[in-house]
CSV table of C-alpha atoms and ligand atoms in Angstrom, one decimal:
chain,number,residue,atom,x,y,z
A,1,MET,CA,-23.4,110.0,101.0
A,2,THR,CA,-26.3,108.0,100.0
A,3,GLN,CA,-27.2,107.7,96.4
A,4,ARG,CA,-30.8,106.9,95.7
A,5,SER,CA,-30.1,104.9,92.6
A,6,ALA,CA,-27.1,104.2,90.3
A,7,PRO,CA,-26.2,107.6,88.9
A,8,SER,CA,-26.6,107.5,85.1
A,9,VAL,CA,-23.7,108.6,83.0
A,10,LEU,CA,-24.1,109.6,79.3
A,11,ILE,CA,-20.9,108.6,77.6
A,12,ILE,CA,-20.1,110.3,74.4
A,13,ASP,CA,-17.2,109.3,72.2
A,14,ASP,CA,-16.6,108.9,68.5
A,15,GLU,CA,-14.7,105.6,68.8
A,16,ALA,CA,-16.9,102.6,69.3
A,17,GLY,CA,-14.1,100.6,71.0
A,18,ILE,CA,-13.6,103.2,73.7
A,19,LEU,CA,-17.3,103.7,74.2
A,20,GLU,CA,-17.7,100.0,74.8
A,21,THR,CA,-14.7,99.8,77.2
A,22,LEU,CA,-16.0,102.7,79.2
A,23,ARG,CA,-19.5,101.3,79.3
A,24,ILE,CA,-18.3,98.0,80.8
A,25,LEU,CA,-16.1,99.8,83.3
A,26,LEU,CA,-18.8,102.1,84.5
A,27,LYS,CA,-21.4,99.4,84.7
A,28,ASN,CA,-19.0,97.3,86.9
A,29,GLU,CA,-18.4,100.4,89.1
A,30,GLY,CA,-22.1,100.8,89.8
A,31,PHE,CA,-23.1,103.5,87.4
A,32,ALA,CA,-25.9,103.2,84.8
A,33,PRO,CA,-24.2,104.0,81.5
A,34,ILE,CA,-25.9,105.3,78.4
A,35,THR,CA,-23.7,105.5,75.3
A,36,ALA,CA,-23.7,107.8,72.3
A,37,LEU,CA,-21.4,107.4,69.3
A,38,GLY,CA,-20.2,110.9,68.5
A,39,GLY,CA,-21.3,114.4,69.5
A,40,LYS,CA,-24.3,114.5,67.3
A,41,ALA,CA,-25.7,111.3,68.8
A,42,GLY,CA,-24.8,112.8,72.2
A,43,LEU,CA,-26.9,115.8,71.7
A,44,ASP,CA,-29.9,113.6,70.7
A,45,ALA,CA,-29.4,111.5,73.8
A,46,LEU,CA,-29.4,114.6,75.9
A,47,GLU,CA,-32.9,115.3,74.7
A,48,THR,CA,-34.2,111.8,75.2
A,49,SER,CA,-32.5,110.7,78.4
A,50,SER,CA,-31.8,112.6,81.6
A,51,PRO,CA,-28.4,111.6,82.8
A,52,ASP,CA,-26.9,112.6,86.1
A,53,ILE,CA,-23.5,113.1,84.5
A,54,VAL,CA,-22.2,113.6,81.0
A,55,LEU,CA,-18.8,112.1,80.1
A,56,SER,CA,-17.6,113.3,76.7
A,57,ASP,CA,-14.5,113.2,74.6
A,58,ILE,CA,-13.5,116.7,73.5
A,59,ARG,CA,-12.1,116.0,70.0
A,60,MET,CA,-14.9,114.6,67.8
A,61,PRO,CA,-15.7,115.5,64.2
A,62,THR,CA,-18.8,117.6,63.5
A,63,VAL,CA,-19.9,118.2,67.1
A,64,SER,CA,-17.1,118.6,69.6
A,65,GLY,CA,-17.2,118.0,73.4
A,66,ILE,CA,-17.1,121.8,73.9
A,67,GLU,CA,-20.3,122.1,71.9
A,68,VAL,CA,-21.8,119.3,73.9
A,69,LEU,CA,-20.9,121.2,77.0
A,70,ALA,CA,-22.5,124.4,75.7
A,71,ALA,CA,-25.7,122.4,74.9
A,72,VAL,CA,-25.7,120.9,78.4
A,73,LYS,CA,-25.3,124.4,80.0
A,74,LEU,CA,-28.3,125.6,78.1
A,75,ARG,CA,-30.5,122.8,79.1
A,76,ASP,CA,-29.4,122.2,82.7
A,77,PRO,CA,-26.6,124.3,84.1
A,78,GLN,CA,-26.3,122.1,87.1
A,79,LEU,CA,-25.6,118.9,85.1
A,80,PRO,CA,-22.0,118.0,85.6
A,81,VAL,CA,-19.9,117.4,82.5
A,82,VAL,CA,-16.6,115.5,82.6
A,83,LEU,CA,-14.5,116.1,79.5
A,84,MET,CA,-11.8,113.7,78.3
A,85,THR,CA,-8.9,115.3,76.6
A,86,ALA,CA,-5.6,114.4,74.9
A,87,GLN,CA,-2.6,116.5,75.7
A,88,ALA,CA,-3.0,118.3,72.4
A,89,SER,CA,-6.4,119.7,73.3
A,90,MET,CA,-5.4,120.9,76.8
A,91,GLN,CA,-6.1,124.5,75.9
A,92,SER,CA,-9.7,123.7,75.0
A,93,ALA,CA,-10.1,121.8,78.2
A,94,ILE,CA,-9.0,124.8,80.2
A,95,GLN,CA,-11.5,126.9,78.3
A,96,ALA,CA,-14.1,124.3,79.1
A,97,VAL,CA,-13.5,124.5,82.8
A,98,ASN,CA,-13.9,128.2,82.6
A,99,GLU,CA,-17.2,127.7,80.9
A,100,GLY,CA,-18.4,125.6,83.8
A,101,ALA,CA,-17.5,122.0,83.0
A,102,PHE,CA,-17.3,120.0,86.1
A,103,TYR,CA,-13.9,118.4,85.4
A,104,TYR,CA,-11.7,117.2,82.7
A,105,ILE,CA,-9.4,114.2,82.6
A,106,GLN,CA,-6.3,113.9,80.5
A,107,LYS,CA,-5.8,110.9,78.3
A,108,PRO,CA,-4.5,108.3,78.9
A,109,PHE,CA,-6.0,108.0,82.3
A,110,ARG,CA,-6.3,105.2,84.8
A,111,ASN,CA,-9.7,103.6,85.4
A,112,ASP,CA,-9.7,104.4,89.1
A,113,GLU,CA,-8.9,108.1,88.3
A,114,LEU,CA,-12.0,108.3,86.1
A,115,VAL,CA,-14.2,106.5,88.5
A,116,ALA,CA,-13.1,108.8,91.4
A,117,ILE,CA,-14.0,111.9,89.3
A,118,LEU,CA,-17.3,110.5,88.3
A,119,ARG,CA,-18.2,109.7,91.9
A,120,ARG,CA,-17.4,113.2,92.8
A,121,ALA,CA,-19.5,114.5,90.0
A,122,ALA,CA,-22.4,112.3,91.1
A,123,GLU,CA,-22.1,113.7,94.7
A,124,HIS,CA,-22.0,117.2,93.4
A,125,ARG,CA,-25.1,116.6,91.4
A,126,GLN,CA,-26.9,115.1,94.4
A,127,LEU,CA,-25.9,118.0,96.6
A,128,LYS,CA,-27.2,120.5,94.0
A,129,ILE,CA,-30.5,118.7,93.9
A,130,GLU,CA,-30.8,118.6,97.7
A,131,ASN,CA,-29.9,122.3,97.9
A,132,VAL,CA,-32.6,123.2,95.5
A,133,THR,CA,-35.2,121.1,97.4
A,134,LEU,CA,-34.1,122.5,100.7
A,135,LYS,CA,-34.4,126.1,99.4
A,136,GLN,CA,-37.8,125.4,98.0
A,137,GLU,CA,-38.9,123.9,101.3
A,138,ILE,CA,-37.7,126.9,103.3
A,139,GLN,CA,-39.5,129.2,100.9
A,140,ARG,CA,-42.6,127.1,101.1
A,141,ARG,CA,-42.5,127.1,104.9
A,142,ASP,CA,-41.8,130.9,104.9
A,143,ARG,CA,-44.9,131.5,102.8
A,144,SER,CA,-47.3,129.3,104.7
A,145,SER,CA,-46.3,129.9,108.3
A,146,VAL,CA,-45.1,133.5,108.4
A,147,GLY,CA,-47.3,134.7,105.6
A,148,ASN,CA,-45.7,136.2,102.5
A,149,LYS,CA,-45.9,139.9,103.4
A,150,PRO,CA,-42.3,141.2,103.3
A,151,THR,CA,-41.3,142.2,106.8
A,152,GLY,CA,-40.9,145.8,107.9
A,153,THR,CA,-42.7,148.5,109.8
A,154,SER,CA,-40.8,151.7,108.9
A,155,ARG,CA,-42.8,154.4,107.2
A,156,SER,CA,-40.8,154.1,104.0
A,157,TRP,CA,-41.2,150.4,103.9
A,158,LEU,CA,-45.0,150.6,104.5
A,159,LYS,CA,-45.1,153.1,101.6
A,160,VAL,CA,-43.4,150.5,99.4
A,161,LEU,CA,-46.0,147.9,100.5
A,162,ASP,CA,-48.8,150.3,99.8
A,163,MET,CA,-47.5,151.0,96.4
A,164,VAL,CA,-47.2,147.2,95.6
A,165,GLU,CA,-50.8,146.6,96.8
A,166,THR,CA,-52.1,149.5,94.6
A,167,VAL,CA,-50.4,148.3,91.4
A,168,ALA,CA,-50.7,144.6,91.9
A,169,PRO,CA,-54.2,144.3,90.4
A,170,THR,CA,-53.1,146.0,87.2
A,171,ASP,CA,-51.1,144.7,84.3
A,172,SER,CA,-48.6,147.6,84.2
A,173,THR,CA,-44.9,147.0,83.9
A,174,VAL,CA,-43.0,147.7,87.1
A,175,LEU,CA,-39.4,148.7,87.5
A,176,ILE,CA,-38.0,147.9,91.0
A,177,THR,CA,-34.8,149.7,91.9
A,178,GLY,CA,-32.7,149.5,95.0
A,179,GLU,CA,-29.2,148.6,96.3
A,180,SER,CA,-28.2,145.0,96.4
A,181,GLY,CA,-30.0,143.0,99.1
A,182,THR,CA,-32.8,145.5,99.7
A,183,GLY,CA,-35.5,142.9,98.8
A,184,LYS,CA,-36.2,143.5,95.1
A,185,GLU,CA,-36.9,139.9,94.4
A,186,VAL,CA,-39.0,139.6,97.5
A,187,ILE,CA,-41.1,142.6,96.4
A,188,ALA,CA,-41.5,141.2,92.9
A,189,ARG,CA,-42.9,138.0,94.3
A,190,TYR,CA,-45.2,139.7,96.6
A,191,LEU,CA,-46.5,141.8,93.8
A,192,HIS,CA,-47.2,138.6,91.8
A,193,ASP,CA,-48.8,136.9,94.8
A,194,LEU,CA,-51.2,139.8,95.2
A,195,SER,CA,-52.0,140.0,91.5
A,196,PRO,CA,-54.8,138.2,89.5
A,197,ARG,CA,-52.0,136.2,88.0
A,198,ALA,CA,-51.0,134.6,91.3
A,199,ASP,CA,-52.2,131.2,90.4
A,200,ASN,CA,-50.0,131.1,87.3
A,201,SER,CA,-46.2,131.0,87.2
A,202,PHE,CA,-43.7,133.6,88.5
A,203,MET,CA,-40.8,133.2,86.2
A,204,SER,CA,-37.6,134.8,87.3
A,205,ILE,CA,-34.5,135.2,85.1
A,206,ASN,CA,-31.2,136.8,86.1
A,207,CYS,CA,-30.1,138.6,83.0
A,208,GLY,CA,-26.6,139.0,84.4
A,209,ALA,CA,-26.0,135.3,84.9
A,210,LEU,CA,-26.1,134.0,81.3
A,211,PRO,CA,-24.0,135.0,78.3
A,212,GLU,CA,-25.9,136.9,75.7
A,213,SER,CA,-26.4,134.0,73.3
A,214,LEU,CA,-27.8,131.7,76.0
A,215,LEU,CA,-30.0,134.5,77.5
A,216,GLU,CA,-31.7,135.1,74.2
A,217,SER,CA,-32.5,131.5,73.5
A,218,GLU,CA,-33.6,131.0,77.1
A,219,LEU,CA,-36.0,134.0,76.9
A,220,PHE,CA,-37.3,133.7,73.4
A,221,GLY,CA,-36.8,130.0,72.6
A,222,HIS,CA,-35.1,128.7,69.5
A,223,VAL,CA,-35.9,126.7,66.4
A,224,LYS,CA,-34.2,123.5,65.5
A,225,GLY,CA,-30.8,123.9,63.8
A,226,SER,CA,-30.4,127.6,64.7
A,227,PHE,CA,-27.1,126.8,66.4
A,228,THR,CA,-25.2,123.7,67.4
A,229,GLY,CA,-27.0,122.1,70.2
A,230,ALA,CA,-30.4,123.3,69.1
A,231,VAL,CA,-31.5,119.8,68.1
A,232,LYS,CA,-35.2,120.6,68.2
A,233,ASP,CA,-37.6,123.5,68.6
A,234,ARG,CA,-37.7,124.7,72.2
A,235,ALA,CA,-40.1,127.2,73.6
A,236,GLY,CA,-38.6,130.1,75.6
A,237,LEU,CA,-39.4,131.2,79.1
A,238,PHE,CA,-41.6,134.0,78.0
A,239,THR,CA,-43.9,131.4,76.4
A,240,ALA,CA,-43.6,129.1,79.4
A,241,ALA,CA,-44.6,132.0,81.7
A,242,ASN,CA,-47.9,132.5,79.8
A,243,LYS,CA,-50.6,134.2,81.9
A,244,GLY,CA,-48.1,134.6,84.7
A,245,THR,CA,-45.5,137.2,85.8
A,246,PHE,CA,-42.1,137.5,84.2
A,247,PHE,CA,-39.3,138.9,86.4
A,248,LEU,CA,-36.3,140.3,84.6
A,249,ASP,CA,-33.7,140.5,87.3
A,250,GLU,CA,-30.6,142.6,86.9
A,251,ILE,CA,-32.0,144.1,83.7
A,252,GLY,CA,-29.0,146.6,83.7
A,253,GLU,CA,-26.7,143.7,82.8
A,254,THR,CA,-28.3,143.1,79.4
A,255,THR,CA,-26.4,143.9,76.2
A,256,PRO,CA,-27.6,146.4,73.6
A,257,ALA,CA,-28.7,143.5,71.2
A,258,THR,CA,-30.8,141.9,73.9
A,259,GLN,CA,-32.2,145.2,74.9
A,260,VAL,CA,-33.5,145.8,71.3
A,261,LYS,CA,-35.3,142.4,71.5
A,262,LEU,CA,-36.8,143.0,74.9
A,263,LEU,CA,-38.1,146.4,73.7
A,264,ARG,CA,-39.8,144.6,70.9
A,265,VAL,CA,-41.4,142.1,73.3
A,266,LEU,CA,-42.7,145.0,75.5
A,267,GLN,CA,-44.0,146.9,72.5
A,268,GLN,CA,-45.6,144.1,70.5
A,269,ARG,CA,-46.2,141.5,73.2
A,270,GLU,CA,-44.8,138.8,71.0
A,271,VAL,CA,-41.6,136.9,70.7
A,272,ILE,CA,-39.6,135.5,67.8
A,273,PRO,CA,-37.6,132.4,68.7
A,274,VAL,CA,-33.8,132.5,67.9
A,275,GLY,CA,-33.4,131.4,64.3
A,276,GLY,CA,-37.1,131.7,63.6
A,277,THR,CA,-39.3,134.0,61.5
A,278,GLU,CA,-42.7,133.6,63.0
A,279,SER,CA,-43.7,135.6,66.1
A,280,MET,CA,-45.7,134.1,68.9
A,281,PRO,CA,-48.0,136.2,71.1
A,282,ILE,CA,-47.3,136.2,74.8
A,283,ASP,CA,-49.4,137.2,77.8
A,284,VAL,CA,-47.1,138.1,80.7
A,285,ARG,CA,-46.9,140.8,83.3
A,286,MET,CA,-43.4,142.2,83.3
A,287,ILE,CA,-41.4,143.2,86.4
A,288,ALA,CA,-37.8,144.3,86.0
A,289,ALA,CA,-35.2,145.0,88.7
A,290,THR,CA,-31.8,146.6,88.9
A,291,ASN,CA,-29.4,147.9,91.4
A,292,ARG,CA,-27.9,150.2,88.8
A,293,ASP,CA,-28.9,153.8,88.1
A,294,LEU,CA,-30.4,153.2,84.7
A,295,GLU,CA,-30.8,156.9,83.9
A,296,GLU,CA,-27.0,157.3,84.5
A,297,GLU,CA,-26.5,154.2,82.2
A,298,ILE,CA,-28.6,155.9,79.5
A,299,LYS,CA,-26.4,159.0,79.6
A,300,ARG,CA,-23.3,156.7,79.3
A,301,GLY,CA,-24.9,155.0,76.4
A,302,SER,CA,-25.1,151.5,77.9
A,303,PHE,CA,-28.8,151.3,78.4
A,304,ARG,CA,-31.5,152.2,75.9
A,305,GLY,CA,-33.7,155.1,76.8
A,306,ASP,CA,-36.8,153.7,75.0
A,307,LEU,CA,-36.5,150.4,76.9
A,308,PHE,CA,-36.2,152.3,80.1
A,309,TYR,CA,-39.4,154.2,79.5
A,310,ARG,CA,-41.2,151.0,78.6
A,311,LEU,CA,-40.1,149.4,81.9
A,312,ASN,CA,-40.4,152.4,84.1
A,313,VAL,CA,-44.2,152.7,83.8
A,314,ILE,CA,-44.4,152.2,87.5
A,315,ALA,CA,-41.3,152.8,89.5
A,316,ILE,CA,-40.8,151.3,93.0
A,317,HIS,CA,-37.7,152.3,94.8
A,318,LEU,CA,-36.5,150.2,97.8
A,319,PRO,CA,-34.7,152.4,100.3
A,320,PRO,CA,-31.5,150.9,101.7
A,321,LEU,CA,-31.7,149.5,105.3
A,322,ARG,CA,-29.7,152.4,106.7
A,323,GLU,CA,-32.5,154.8,105.7
A,324,ARG,CA,-35.1,152.7,107.4
A,325,ARG,CA,-33.4,151.7,110.6
A,326,ASP,CA,-36.7,150.9,112.3
A,327,ASP,CA,-36.8,147.8,110.2
A,328,ILE,CA,-33.5,146.4,111.6
A,329,PRO,CA,-34.9,145.0,114.9
A,330,VAL,CA,-38.1,143.8,113.2
A,331,LEU,CA,-36.2,141.9,110.5
A,332,ALA,CA,-33.7,140.6,112.9
A,333,THR,CA,-36.5,139.1,115.0
A,334,LYS,CA,-38.0,137.5,112.0
A,335,PHE,CA,-34.7,135.9,110.9
A,336,LEU,CA,-33.9,134.7,114.4
A,337,ALA,CA,-37.4,133.1,114.6
A,338,ARG,CA,-36.8,131.4,111.3
A,339,VAL,CA,-33.3,130.0,111.8
A,340,GLY,CA,-33.3,129.9,115.6
A,341,GLY,CA,-36.2,127.5,116.0
A,342,THR,CA,-34.4,124.7,114.2
A,343,ARG,CA,-31.3,124.8,116.4
A,344,HIS,CA,-32.4,126.1,119.8
A,345,GLU,CA,-35.6,125.4,121.6
A,346,HIS,CA,-36.8,129.0,121.5
A,347,PRO,CA,-35.8,131.8,119.1
A,348,LEU,CA,-32.8,133.6,120.5
A,349,ALA,CA,-33.0,137.2,121.7
A,350,LEU,CA,-30.4,139.9,121.2
A,351,THR,CA,-28.6,141.6,124.2
A,352,PRO,CA,-29.1,145.4,124.4
A,353,ASP,CA,-25.5,145.8,123.3
A,354,ALA,CA,-25.9,143.7,120.3
A,355,GLN,CA,-29.1,145.6,119.4
A,356,ASP,CA,-27.3,149.0,119.7
A,357,ALA,CA,-24.5,147.9,117.5
A,358,MET,CA,-26.9,146.6,114.9
A,359,GLN,CA,-28.9,149.8,115.0
A,360,ALA,CA,-25.8,151.9,114.5
A,361,TYR,CA,-24.3,149.9,111.7
A,362,ASP,CA,-24.9,150.9,108.0
A,363,TRP,CA,-25.6,147.4,106.5
A,364,PRO,CA,-24.1,148.1,103.1
A,365,GLY,CA,-25.3,144.6,102.1
A,366,ASN,CA,-28.8,145.6,103.3
A,367,VAL,CA,-31.3,142.9,104.4
A,368,ARG,CA,-29.3,140.1,102.9
A,369,GLU,CA,-26.3,141.1,105.1
A,370,LEU,CA,-28.6,141.3,108.2
A,371,GLU,CA,-30.0,137.9,107.4
A,372,ASN,CA,-26.6,136.3,107.0
A,373,ALA,CA,-25.4,138.0,110.2
A,374,MET,CA,-28.4,136.5,112.1
A,375,GLU,CA,-27.8,133.0,110.7
A,376,ARG,CA,-24.2,133.2,111.7
A,377,ALA,CA,-25.0,134.5,115.2
A,378,VAL,CA,-27.4,131.6,115.8
A,379,ILE,CA,-24.7,129.1,114.9
A,380,LEU,CA,-22.1,130.8,117.1
A,381,THR,CA,-24.4,131.2,120.1
A,382,THR,CA,-24.7,128.5,122.7
A,383,GLY,CA,-26.4,130.5,125.5
A,384,ASP,CA,-29.9,132.1,125.6
A,385,SER,CA,-29.1,135.3,123.9
A,386,ILE,CA,-27.0,136.7,121.2
A,387,GLY,CA,-24.3,139.1,122.4
A,388,ILE,CA,-22.0,141.5,120.6
A,389,GLU,CA,-19.4,138.8,120.3
A,390,ALA,CA,-21.6,136.7,118.0
A,391,LEU,CA,-21.9,139.6,115.5
A,392,PRO,CA,-19.5,140.0,112.6
A,393,GLU,CA,-16.6,142.3,113.5
A,394,ARG,CA,-17.5,144.9,110.9
A,395,VAL,CA,-20.9,145.4,112.7
A,396,THR,CA,-19.4,145.9,116.1
A,397,ALA,CA,-16.2,147.8,115.0
A,398,ARG,CA,-16.5,151.5,115.7
A,399,ARG,CA,-17.4,152.9,112.4
A,400,VAL,CA,-14.4,154.4,110.8
A,401,GLU,CA,-15.1,155.6,107.3
A,402,PRO,CA,-12.4,153.8,105.4
A,403,LEU,CA,-11.8,156.7,103.0
A,404,VAL,CA,-11.5,159.1,105.9
A,405,ALA,CA,-9.1,156.7,107.6
A,406,GLU,CA,-7.1,156.6,104.5
A,407,ARG,CA,-7.1,160.4,104.3
A,408,ALA,CA,-5.6,160.4,107.8
A,409,ILE,CA,-2.5,159.0,106.3
A,410,ILE,CA,-0.6,162.0,105.1
A,411,ASN,CA,-1.3,162.9,101.5
A,412,PRO,CA,-2.6,159.6,100.1
A,413,THR,CA,-2.3,159.2,96.3
A,414,LEU,CA,-5.4,158.9,94.2
A,415,ASP,CA,-4.4,155.3,93.7
A,416,ALA,CA,-4.4,154.7,97.4
A,417,ILE,CA,-7.9,156.1,97.7
A,418,GLU,CA,-9.1,154.1,94.7
A,419,ARG,CA,-7.7,151.0,96.2
A,420,ALA,CA,-9.2,151.7,99.6
A,421,TYR,CA,-12.6,152.3,98.0
A,422,ILE,CA,-12.4,149.2,95.9
A,423,MET,CA,-11.5,147.0,98.9
A,424,TRP,CA,-14.3,148.6,100.9
A,425,VAL,CA,-16.9,148.0,98.2
A,426,LEU,CA,-15.7,144.4,97.8
A,427,GLN,CA,-16.0,143.8,101.5
A,428,SER,CA,-19.5,145.3,101.6
A,429,GLU,CA,-20.5,143.0,98.8
A,430,GLY,CA,-19.4,140.1,100.9
A,431,GLY,CA,-16.4,139.4,98.6
A,432,ASN,CA,-18.6,139.0,95.5
A,433,LYS,CA,-16.5,140.4,92.8
A,434,SER,CA,-19.1,140.6,90.0
A,435,ARG,CA,-21.4,142.5,92.4
A,436,ALA,CA,-18.6,144.7,93.5
A,437,ALA,CA,-17.7,145.5,89.9
A,438,SER,CA,-21.2,146.4,89.2
A,439,THR,CA,-21.4,148.7,92.3
A,440,LEU,CA,-18.2,150.3,91.2
A,441,GLY,CA,-19.5,150.7,87.7
A,442,ILE,CA,-16.5,149.0,86.1
A,443,ASP,CA,-16.1,145.7,84.2
A,444,ALA,CA,-15.5,142.6,86.2
A,445,SER,CA,-12.3,142.1,84.1
A,446,THR,CA,-11.1,145.6,85.2
A,447,LEU,CA,-11.7,144.7,88.8
A,448,TYR,CA,-9.8,141.4,88.5
A,449,ARG,CA,-6.9,143.3,86.9
A,450,LYS,CA,-6.8,145.8,89.7
A,451,LEU,CA,-7.0,143.2,92.4
A,452,ALA,CA,-4.2,141.2,90.8
A,453,ARG,CA,-2.1,144.3,90.8
A,454,TYR,CA,-2.8,145.0,94.5
A,455,GLU,CA,-1.7,141.5,95.2
A,456,THR,CA,1.6,141.9,93.5
A,457,ASP,CA,2.1,145.3,95.1
A,458,VAL,CA,2.3,143.8,98.6
B,501,ATP,N1,-38.7,142.8,103.8
B,501,ATP,C1,-38.1,141.6,103.8
B,501,ATP,N2,-38.7,140.6,104.6
B,501,ATP,C2,-38.1,139.4,104.7
B,501,ATP,N3,-37.0,139.1,104.1
B,501,ATP,C3,-36.4,139.9,103.3
B,501,ATP,C4,-36.9,141.2,103.1
B,501,ATP,N4,-36.2,141.9,102.2
B,501,ATP,C5,-35.2,141.1,101.9
B,501,ATP,N5,-35.3,139.9,102.5
B,501,ATP,C6,-34.4,138.8,102.4
B,501,ATP,O1,-33.1,139.3,102.1
B,501,ATP,C7,-32.4,138.6,101.1
B,501,ATP,C8,-32.2,139.5,99.9
B,501,ATP,O2,-33.4,139.9,99.3
B,501,ATP,P1,-33.6,139.9,97.7
B,501,ATP,O3,-32.9,138.8,97.0
B,501,ATP,O4,-35.0,140.2,97.4
B,501,ATP,O5,-32.8,141.3,97.4
B,501,ATP,P2,-32.4,142.0,96.0
B,501,ATP,O6,-32.7,143.4,96.2
B,501,ATP,O7,-33.0,141.2,94.9
B,501,ATP,O8,-30.8,141.8,96.0
B,501,ATP,P3,-29.8,141.7,94.7
B,501,ATP,O9,-29.7,143.1,94.2
B,501,ATP,O10,-28.5,141.4,95.4
B,501,ATP,O11,-30.3,140.7,93.8
B,501,ATP,C9,-33.3,137.5,100.7
B,501,ATP,O12,-32.9,136.3,101.4
B,501,ATP,C10,-34.7,137.9,101.2
B,501,ATP,O13,-35.4,136.7,101.6
B,502,MG,MG1,-32.1,140.1,93.4
């Protein structure tokens, strides 16, 4: 892999001797080292330099390596962190890996071990950057060449597009609901593009992806010193999205405390940064999305009714693909044209058999599943057209409802049915456990526990 320039490594340790040794070692190995004596200096250096990798000791007085890691995740979740640990702090290293550290290395270590890990971290960083650029490029091309109107010709889809076109010029808050993969984000962007705010930013945040503490400081900003790692005032995303559109994705995943704060933002149109006292006015158009049934969540007490009514000013529901089957061939053609053109001379066509199978299949993962199936099919196909054999097995298998199949076994227990259902949902969600848990309406931890039990059962 080619590295554009020497990857810079921010080395953080509270022992000057070790710091210097590491600096010389890494310099000789072709890295560009930056050093910081202690965790506090490390945090400052994070604000002033932009390293490709952070290499930090775990055990340091005042600010520990774990706190450095937390600060890094806040600032740039893709920035790899390598933690150095003594045997005694093994436990905290394991916790760190769970929190997303790139790697940890146990002291004492050999120089070549450390260098190998850092090289891997540098590659990882480079790949992440390339992935992001590639994604942006695809999105850009998508917009300019195909136009950004979300594809679909079914009556229900055209009704959705009509609705979007009607509400786009207003500033009303919109709540988009629909199963996973139905195009909620696509619709949110389209709404923004048609709105008077189109020239300003579209800020999207996945409320389910960050722990509560990080989510709040990302959204509202924070003042210096409000928590370890907050070394200076930082504006939140609401402020950064000023005059633009703010997309709160997976709003159903927010905690009650965050919900209270969001309600305040919607009512008062102002934010108070974490640890601050003064509020700042904001001018953003809000769009929220969820694949949960929020009214059900309100009954269960996990979502605030007052927040729901503030969000649900205009409701746009995206029907699942199985309820708008006319869109299946149209979307397939679009995806084939997009991916096919790069690998084959002409976009590939589908054989009649393949078309029939796709038309009959239920697409539990909706448009995303269809898109993935088409990408896969293009890769698997060497001829001129995509036949049934290039489609995923679940698409072509005769549809046997798994629950019914399970019932065909004599007198299944409730446990067996639960298990079959869980496995089916998991498969429908493409193996994504957190999404499966959310569809099932249970905690991810409960799902993990159940899966672990099934594994020991067999
Ligand atoms: N009408 C459409 N036209 C073109 N592409 C679409 C359309 N709907 C969805 N897609 C594509 O399908 C994929 C899933 O769409 P999107 O991310 O908007 O779904 P979602 O409803 O937000 O899903 P999730 O609930 O899992 O977040 C994306 O890659 C998107 O580009
Ligand atoms: Mg989404």
